[in-house]
């Protein structure tokens, strides 16, 4: 008896212990109950963060310091500091890809938003920021509950340069301006906009830089040396990272596995100390990709000893290692004189400052801002509704012959729903996802509107055989319309898995053609994928009346697809990347980084900015159930660019062909173009105005470049005036062959839909400034 009671009591104690550690979120440091530490300066919230960080670093031994350079930073028990796992991910919802975040107990799942390439297609910056806010609410709630971290290594803002890239799905697409706006908006949403420099969670823009090859034709990211021109770095690869740091004020940047021009990015002082910390003034820490210091030592043989590799990385500006390499080898590197302890202090200064800004040294988490967030704030109806809304806004209508869409709901005669992606769940959330709150599959979404008959057609997306074709064809014969949900999944495109080509996998194309030929009614093709697919056959086949691209639409994807198919939502998404024909790849090694075409070697160039050949669907394509007409209400024809007098002896207009941006007086130098958007159809809709410019020829400028975009809602029959502000130095400039940004004088043609407006730029000196 007695033994049994003791046993129960011990069990109760154990249970209590588990509940308090997992549930209550004890302070990471500076526990008010710990009289030995909570009055030390680094715990004193009244002091400036800078002083607190310096105080803490001053108390650490070298051995303690090196253990803080790894993602799983060790505890410092004598100072009351617990261990901390830096690696968490929140690309499109709190994810369990990093070890810092787990699901279970009171947190069985989190809201799983559409994959980023889908959300990008909404071209809606306020949506991007809103998603960031919701994700960080859920992340803070999980941190408070002891299940998540506060440092999230998201977003991925690499340019989707090659359509085969397996991680293209994680990015906002191929355009630098879209990626730049996405980076700043999502990061602001995640980090919060506290003026005092405090952070809700710390985001991280990755992977810096020129990283967009995972594993192609025997070349992998661990060995790849990306040869990139200064021009491409400055006008393409740098743009989203610069905006992430300077406009988004991100708290972290991650360097990549690959080398750029022979130097591993995580060991390149020009990139890390020079550009990210120097020119862009990163207020935060620089982290390696996971084990990338080990990779440049072991795989790239960049340094001859592990200690030299460590010294290269830290001296280049790396502050934190995802992986054990720095914590294992740094002490020896100091002993051998390759590094000073001061170099390590600098790295720790950057990481610990971020922890302080997150409130990790402020004692009781429950007493802090966001301390009240908990399980009730995860997967709320409002959050799940936003995931549905994001999917609706990201869906792109590629084709709608004879306005076959929207469909009308059927109570009696069923629609056939066919395809390997027609009843999927996790496929819809893509990679770097977590555990969703729940799913609505396409079949479930469509069945909520209409009777259906369902046939998979292929057992999986690889579609290796035609065993299930017969059933699908039978179903299509009986149905008034056939909806085929096809495309890709992570078995075809993923991290470390680039695609071999752009066609649909296996026998999918054959299935689509056979089913649409047999179908009693029209066929509607719904494509799930991150990367573009060459579906020329479907575009040109009149029996395939409509095509939707839904990306990976997230947990509510099936409901969003159905809302678009049945017209409850009028689609307004636009492609954030070019859809190329398969032949585009004929002379395009994935390893050739050049953005610009080179006719002398038949190299076609990359993205709509530099490639002028045939496409299946262009960047920016996307239809609606209504129609929009643009007219320019007001726009300047001539704009003067004031030039600092020191750079010209003329006092009148200077006639140079271009002006260096650093010589122009850029402050407040912007112009406004007013555009009227009229909805001439019978349905309300949202419309994205994409504003492109074609700069004067010369300097190797893109033949066309998106300079800004605006999204507007216009009621059926209504009209909205949209003022479009264009910052001249930023958006009408181009980068020359030497990597210098210049504003070309002369005629810049703006393209908005099918209208064209020419603006002539001329330089004007402002008188000589005597120095
Ligand atoms: C000043 O402007 C005139 C006319 O545009 C030009 O011919 C002359 O070369 C300029 N002088 C200098 C020093 O730039
Ligand atoms: C952009 O997204 C937000 C959030 O979902 C939404 O309220 C707004 O209507 C969208 N804007 C347009 C023009 O569709």
Short mmCIF file of N, CA and C in Angstrom, two decimals, residues 84-203:
data_model
loop_
_atom_site.label_atom_id
_atom_site.label_comp_id
_atom_site.label_asym_id
_atom_site.label_seq_id
_atom_site.Cartn_x
_atom_site.Cartn_y
_atom_site.Cartn_z
N UNK A 84 20.08 27.23 -25.79
CA UNK A 84 19.12 27.78 -26.75
C UNK A 84 19.34 27.19 -28.13
N UNK A 85 18.26 26.76 -28.76
CA UNK A 85 18.31 26.25 -30.13
C UNK A 85 17.91 27.38 -31.08
N UNK A 86 18.89 27.84 -31.85
CA UNK A 86 18.65 28.99 -32.75
C UNK A 86 17.84 28.60 -33.99
N UNK A 87 17.85 27.33 -34.35
CA UNK A 87 17.31 26.94 -35.65
C UNK A 87 15.82 26.61 -35.59
N UNK A 88 15.00 27.57 -36.02
CA UNK A 88 13.58 27.31 -36.27
C UNK A 88 13.27 27.86 -37.66
N UNK A 89 12.17 27.39 -38.22
CA UNK A 89 11.80 27.81 -39.58
C UNK A 89 10.33 28.23 -39.60
N UNK A 90 10.02 29.22 -40.41
CA UNK A 90 8.63 29.67 -40.55
C UNK A 90 8.43 30.27 -41.94
N UNK A 91 8.67 29.45 -42.95
CA UNK A 91 8.61 29.95 -44.33
C UNK A 91 7.20 30.37 -44.72
N UNK A 92 6.22 29.56 -44.36
CA UNK A 92 4.82 29.89 -44.67
C UNK A 92 3.92 29.30 -43.60
N UNK A 93 4.30 29.54 -42.36
CA UNK A 93 3.64 28.95 -41.20
C UNK A 93 4.74 28.40 -40.32
N UNK A 94 4.47 28.25 -39.02
CA UNK A 94 5.49 27.69 -38.14
C UNK A 94 5.76 26.27 -38.61
N UNK A 95 7.06 25.96 -38.76
CA UNK A 95 7.47 24.69 -39.35
C UNK A 95 8.24 23.89 -38.32
N UNK A 96 8.29 22.58 -38.49
CA UNK A 96 9.12 21.76 -37.61
C UNK A 96 10.36 21.24 -38.33
N UNK A 97 10.76 21.93 -39.39
CA UNK A 97 11.97 21.51 -40.10
C UNK A 97 13.22 21.73 -39.24
N UNK A 98 13.29 22.82 -38.51
CA UNK A 98 14.42 23.05 -37.61
C UNK A 98 14.15 22.40 -36.26
N UNK A 99 15.22 22.04 -35.52
CA UNK A 99 15.05 21.37 -34.22
C UNK A 99 14.49 22.28 -33.13
N UNK A 100 14.41 23.59 -33.36
CA UNK A 100 13.94 24.51 -32.33
C UNK A 100 12.45 24.49 -32.10
N UNK A 101 11.70 23.86 -33.00
CA UNK A 101 10.25 23.89 -32.90
C UNK A 101 9.68 22.48 -33.08
N UNK A 102 8.75 22.12 -32.18
CA UNK A 102 8.12 20.80 -32.28
C UNK A 102 6.61 20.96 -32.13
N UNK A 103 5.89 20.02 -32.68
CA UNK A 103 4.44 19.99 -32.49
C UNK A 103 4.09 18.88 -31.51
N UNK A 104 2.95 19.03 -30.86
CA UNK A 104 2.50 18.02 -29.91
C UNK A 104 1.88 18.69 -28.70
N UNK A 105 1.27 17.90 -27.84
CA UNK A 105 0.67 18.43 -26.62
C UNK A 105 -0.38 19.48 -26.94
N UNK A 106 -0.21 20.66 -26.35
CA UNK A 106 -1.19 21.73 -26.57
C UNK A 106 -1.05 22.37 -27.94
N UNK A 107 0.00 21.99 -28.68
CA UNK A 107 0.25 22.59 -30.00
C UNK A 107 0.37 21.50 -31.06
N UNK A 108 -0.76 20.87 -31.41
CA UNK A 108 -0.70 19.77 -32.38
C UNK A 108 -0.41 20.23 -33.81
N UNK A 109 -0.64 21.49 -34.10
CA UNK A 109 -0.40 21.98 -35.47
C UNK A 109 -0.37 23.50 -35.47
N UNK A 110 -0.09 24.07 -36.64
CA UNK A 110 -0.09 25.53 -36.81
C UNK A 110 -0.67 25.83 -38.19
N UNK A 111 -1.10 27.06 -38.38
CA UNK A 111 -1.72 27.42 -39.66
C UNK A 111 -0.70 27.29 -40.79
N UNK A 112 -1.03 26.50 -41.79
CA UNK A 112 -0.10 26.25 -42.89
C UNK A 112 -0.57 27.04 -44.12
N UNK A 113 0.11 28.15 -44.36
CA UNK A 113 -0.23 29.03 -45.47
C UNK A 113 0.25 28.42 -46.79
N UNK A 114 -0.21 28.97 -47.91
CA UNK A 114 0.29 28.46 -49.19
C UNK A 114 1.81 28.60 -49.27
N UNK A 115 2.43 27.75 -50.07
CA UNK A 115 3.86 27.88 -50.33
C UNK A 115 4.11 29.29 -50.90
N UNK A 116 5.32 29.82 -50.68
CA UNK A 116 5.60 31.22 -50.99
C UNK A 116 5.37 31.58 -52.46
N UNK A 117 5.72 30.67 -53.37
CA UNK A 117 5.54 31.01 -54.80
C UNK A 117 4.06 31.29 -55.10
N UNK A 118 3.16 30.63 -54.38
CA UNK A 118 1.72 30.85 -54.55
C UNK A 118 1.32 32.21 -53.98
N UNK A 119 1.79 32.47 -52.76
CA UNK A 119 1.45 33.74 -52.11
C UNK A 119 2.00 34.91 -52.92
N UNK A 120 3.19 34.70 -53.52
CA UNK A 120 3.79 35.76 -54.34
C UNK A 120 2.85 36.12 -55.49
N UNK A 121 2.15 35.12 -56.03
CA UNK A 121 1.28 35.34 -57.19
C UNK A 121 0.12 36.28 -56.87
N UNK A 122 -0.14 36.52 -55.59
CA UNK A 122 -1.20 37.48 -55.23
C UNK A 122 -0.75 38.92 -55.50
N UNK A 123 0.55 39.16 -55.59
CA UNK A 123 1.09 40.52 -55.76
C UNK A 123 0.46 41.49 -54.76
N UNK A 124 0.22 41.01 -53.54
CA UNK A 124 -0.48 41.83 -52.54
C UNK A 124 0.42 41.99 -51.32
N UNK A 125 1.09 43.16 -51.23
CA UNK A 125 2.07 43.35 -50.15
C UNK A 125 1.41 43.35 -48.77
N UNK A 126 0.18 43.83 -48.68
CA UNK A 126 -0.44 43.83 -47.35
C UNK A 126 -0.79 42.41 -46.91
N UNK A 127 -1.11 41.55 -47.86
CA UNK A 127 -1.33 40.13 -47.53
C UNK A 127 -0.04 39.50 -47.01
N UNK A 128 1.08 39.80 -47.68
CA UNK A 128 2.36 39.21 -47.27
C UNK A 128 2.70 39.60 -45.82
N UNK A 129 2.47 40.88 -45.51
CA UNK A 129 2.79 41.35 -44.16
C UNK A 129 1.84 40.72 -43.13
N UNK A 130 0.58 40.63 -43.51
CA UNK A 130 -0.44 40.06 -42.61
C UNK A 130 -0.10 38.59 -42.29
N UNK A 131 0.32 37.85 -43.30
CA UNK A 131 0.69 36.44 -43.05
C UNK A 131 1.85 36.39 -42.06
N UNK A 132 2.83 37.28 -42.24
CA UNK A 132 3.96 37.34 -41.31
C UNK A 132 3.49 37.60 -39.88
N UNK A 133 2.51 38.51 -39.73
CA UNK A 133 1.98 38.82 -38.38
C UNK A 133 1.34 37.60 -37.74
N UNK A 134 0.56 36.88 -38.53
CA UNK A 134 -0.13 35.70 -37.99
C UNK A 134 0.87 34.61 -37.64
N UNK A 135 1.84 34.40 -38.52
CA UNK A 135 2.84 33.35 -38.27
C UNK A 135 3.61 33.68 -36.99
N UNK A 136 3.95 34.95 -36.78
CA UNK A 136 4.74 35.27 -35.58
C UNK A 136 3.87 35.25 -34.32
N UNK A 137 2.58 35.50 -34.44
CA UNK A 137 1.67 35.27 -33.28
C UNK A 137 1.74 33.81 -32.86
N UNK A 138 1.65 32.93 -33.85
CA UNK A 138 1.65 31.49 -33.54
C UNK A 138 3.03 31.05 -33.03
N UNK A 139 4.08 31.65 -33.60
CA UNK A 139 5.44 31.30 -33.15
C UNK A 139 5.66 31.74 -31.71
N UNK A 140 5.23 32.95 -31.37
CA UNK A 140 5.36 33.45 -29.98
C UNK A 140 4.54 32.58 -29.02
N UNK A 141 3.36 32.19 -29.47
CA UNK A 141 2.53 31.33 -28.62
C UNK A 141 3.25 30.02 -28.35
N UNK A 142 3.88 29.46 -29.36
CA UNK A 142 4.58 28.18 -29.18
C UNK A 142 5.83 28.36 -28.34
N UNK A 143 6.50 29.50 -28.48
CA UNK A 143 7.66 29.78 -27.62
C UNK A 143 7.22 29.87 -26.16
N UNK A 144 6.13 30.60 -25.93
CA UNK A 144 5.63 30.72 -24.56
C UNK A 144 5.30 29.36 -23.97
N UNK A 145 4.86 28.45 -24.83
CA UNK A 145 4.52 27.12 -24.37
C UNK A 145 5.70 26.16 -24.36
N UNK A 146 6.90 26.67 -24.59
CA UNK A 146 8.09 25.82 -24.55
C UNK A 146 8.24 24.91 -25.76
N UNK A 147 7.55 25.23 -26.87
CA UNK A 147 7.59 24.33 -28.03
C UNK A 147 8.25 24.96 -29.26
N UNK A 148 8.63 26.23 -29.17
CA UNK A 148 9.20 26.88 -30.35
C UNK A 148 10.33 27.82 -29.98
N UNK A 149 11.08 28.25 -30.99
CA UNK A 149 12.15 29.21 -30.77
C UNK A 149 11.66 30.63 -31.05
N UNK A 150 12.62 31.56 -31.05
CA UNK A 150 12.29 32.94 -31.39
C UNK A 150 13.08 33.42 -32.61
N UNK A 151 13.96 32.55 -33.11
CA UNK A 151 14.79 32.92 -34.25
C UNK A 151 14.43 32.01 -35.43
N UNK A 152 13.83 32.61 -36.44
CA UNK A 152 13.28 31.85 -37.57
C UNK A 152 14.07 32.14 -38.83
N UNK A 153 14.61 31.06 -39.43
CA UNK A 153 15.47 31.23 -40.61
C UNK A 153 14.62 31.21 -41.87
N UNK A 154 13.79 32.21 -41.98
CA UNK A 154 12.90 32.42 -43.11
C UNK A 154 12.80 33.94 -43.27
N UNK A 155 12.53 34.44 -44.48
CA UNK A 155 12.21 33.76 -45.75
C UNK A 155 13.43 33.45 -46.62
N UNK A 156 13.16 32.64 -47.65
CA UNK A 156 14.12 32.35 -48.71
C UNK A 156 13.85 33.34 -49.84
N UNK A 157 14.79 34.26 -50.07
CA UNK A 157 14.54 35.29 -51.09
C UNK A 157 15.54 35.21 -52.25
N UNK A 158 16.07 34.02 -52.48
CA UNK A 158 16.91 33.85 -53.67
C UNK A 158 16.05 34.02 -54.92
N UNK A 159 16.67 34.57 -55.96
CA UNK A 159 15.96 34.74 -57.24
C UNK A 159 15.73 33.36 -57.86
N UNK A 160 14.50 33.12 -58.32
CA UNK A 160 14.15 31.86 -59.00
C UNK A 160 14.67 32.00 -60.44
N UNK A 161 15.97 31.74 -60.56
CA UNK A 161 16.70 32.04 -61.80
C UNK A 161 16.49 30.97 -62.86
N UNK A 162 16.44 29.69 -62.44
CA UNK A 162 16.33 28.59 -63.40
C UNK A 162 15.05 27.82 -63.07
N UNK A 163 14.21 27.56 -64.11
CA UNK A 163 12.91 26.94 -63.84
C UNK A 163 12.99 25.53 -63.26
N UNK A 164 14.17 24.90 -63.32
CA UNK A 164 14.30 23.54 -62.80
C UNK A 164 14.58 23.50 -61.32
N UNK A 165 14.89 24.63 -60.72
CA UNK A 165 15.35 24.64 -59.32
C UNK A 165 14.29 24.03 -58.38
N UNK A 166 14.69 23.02 -57.62
CA UNK A 166 13.76 22.33 -56.73
C UNK A 166 13.24 23.18 -55.59
N UNK A 167 13.97 24.26 -55.25
CA UNK A 167 13.54 25.14 -54.18
C UNK A 167 12.91 26.42 -54.68
N UNK A 168 12.69 26.50 -55.99
CA UNK A 168 12.03 27.70 -56.53
C UNK A 168 10.69 27.95 -55.84
N UNK A 169 10.01 26.87 -55.47
CA UNK A 169 8.72 26.96 -54.77
C UNK A 169 8.78 27.79 -53.49
N UNK A 170 9.95 27.82 -52.84
CA UNK A 170 10.08 28.53 -51.56
C UNK A 170 10.21 30.03 -51.74
N UNK A 171 10.46 30.45 -52.99
CA UNK A 171 10.83 31.85 -53.22
C UNK A 171 9.66 32.65 -53.81
N UNK A 172 9.76 33.99 -53.77
CA UNK A 172 8.72 34.81 -54.41
C UNK A 172 8.90 34.95 -55.92
N UNK A 173 9.73 34.13 -56.56
CA UNK A 173 9.76 34.12 -58.01
C UNK A 173 11.01 34.71 -58.62
N UNK A 174 10.92 35.07 -59.91
CA UNK A 174 12.12 35.42 -60.68
C UNK A 174 12.44 36.91 -60.69
N UNK A 175 11.52 37.73 -60.22
CA UNK A 175 11.73 39.17 -60.38
C UNK A 175 12.33 39.82 -59.13
N UNK A 176 13.41 40.59 -59.29
CA UNK A 176 14.05 41.19 -58.12
C UNK A 176 13.15 42.16 -57.35
N UNK A 177 12.32 42.93 -58.06
CA UNK A 177 11.49 43.92 -57.36
C UNK A 177 10.39 43.22 -56.55
N UNK A 178 9.81 42.18 -57.11
CA UNK A 178 8.79 41.41 -56.37
C UNK A 178 9.45 40.75 -55.15
N UNK A 179 10.60 40.14 -55.37
CA UNK A 179 11.28 39.46 -54.25
C UNK A 179 11.67 40.47 -53.18
N UNK A 180 12.09 41.67 -53.60
CA UNK A 180 12.48 42.71 -52.64
C UNK A 180 11.29 43.14 -51.79
N UNK A 181 10.15 43.35 -52.44
CA UNK A 181 8.96 43.79 -51.69
C UNK A 181 8.45 42.67 -50.81
N UNK A 182 8.52 41.44 -51.32
CA UNK A 182 8.09 40.30 -50.50
C UNK A 182 8.96 40.22 -49.25
N UNK A 183 10.28 40.31 -49.44
CA UNK A 183 11.21 40.17 -48.32
C UNK A 183 10.90 41.20 -47.24
N UNK A 184 10.79 42.47 -47.64
CA UNK A 184 10.57 43.53 -46.65
C UNK A 184 9.22 43.35 -45.96
N UNK A 185 8.18 42.98 -46.70
CA UNK A 185 6.83 42.88 -46.11
C UNK A 185 6.72 41.69 -45.16
N UNK A 186 7.21 40.55 -45.60
CA UNK A 186 7.07 39.36 -44.76
C UNK A 186 7.91 39.51 -43.48
N UNK A 187 9.11 40.07 -43.64
CA UNK A 187 9.98 40.27 -42.48
C UNK A 187 9.35 41.27 -41.50
N UNK A 188 8.78 42.35 -42.01
CA UNK A 188 8.10 43.31 -41.12
C UNK A 188 6.98 42.63 -40.36
N UNK A 189 6.22 41.78 -41.08
CA UNK A 189 5.12 41.06 -40.42
C UNK A 189 5.63 40.15 -39.32
N UNK A 190 6.70 39.42 -39.60
CA UNK A 190 7.25 38.49 -38.60
C UNK A 190 7.83 39.24 -37.40
N UNK A 191 8.62 40.26 -37.68
CA UNK A 191 9.40 40.89 -36.60
C UNK A 191 8.62 41.92 -35.80
N UNK A 192 7.48 42.35 -36.35
CA UNK A 192 6.75 43.44 -35.69
C UNK A 192 7.45 44.74 -36.00
N UNK A 193 6.79 45.85 -35.68
CA UNK A 193 7.37 47.13 -36.08
C UNK A 193 7.60 48.01 -34.86
N UNK A 194 8.10 47.39 -33.79
CA UNK A 194 8.39 48.12 -32.57
C UNK A 194 9.50 49.14 -32.81
N UNK A 195 9.22 50.39 -32.48
CA UNK A 195 10.17 51.46 -32.77
C UNK A 195 11.43 51.36 -31.91
N UNK A 196 11.32 50.78 -30.73
CA UNK A 196 12.48 50.68 -29.84
C UNK A 196 13.48 49.62 -30.23
N UNK A 197 13.29 49.00 -31.39
CA UNK A 197 14.23 47.99 -31.85
C UNK A 197 13.96 46.61 -31.26
N UNK A 198 12.86 46.48 -30.52
CA UNK A 198 12.53 45.16 -29.98
C UNK A 198 11.92 44.29 -31.08
N UNK A 199 12.08 42.99 -30.92
CA UNK A 199 11.65 42.06 -31.96
C UNK A 199 10.57 41.12 -31.43
N UNK A 200 9.57 40.87 -32.28
CA UNK A 200 8.55 39.88 -31.93
C UNK A 200 9.15 38.48 -32.13
N UNK A 201 9.62 38.20 -33.33
CA UNK A 201 10.55 37.09 -33.55
C UNK A 201 11.63 37.66 -34.48
N UNK A 202 12.77 36.97 -34.58
CA UNK A 202 13.83 37.42 -35.48
C UNK A 202 13.74 36.61 -36.76
N UNK A 203 13.59 37.30 -37.90
CA UNK A 203 13.55 36.63 -39.20
C UNK A 203 14.96 36.54 -39.77
#
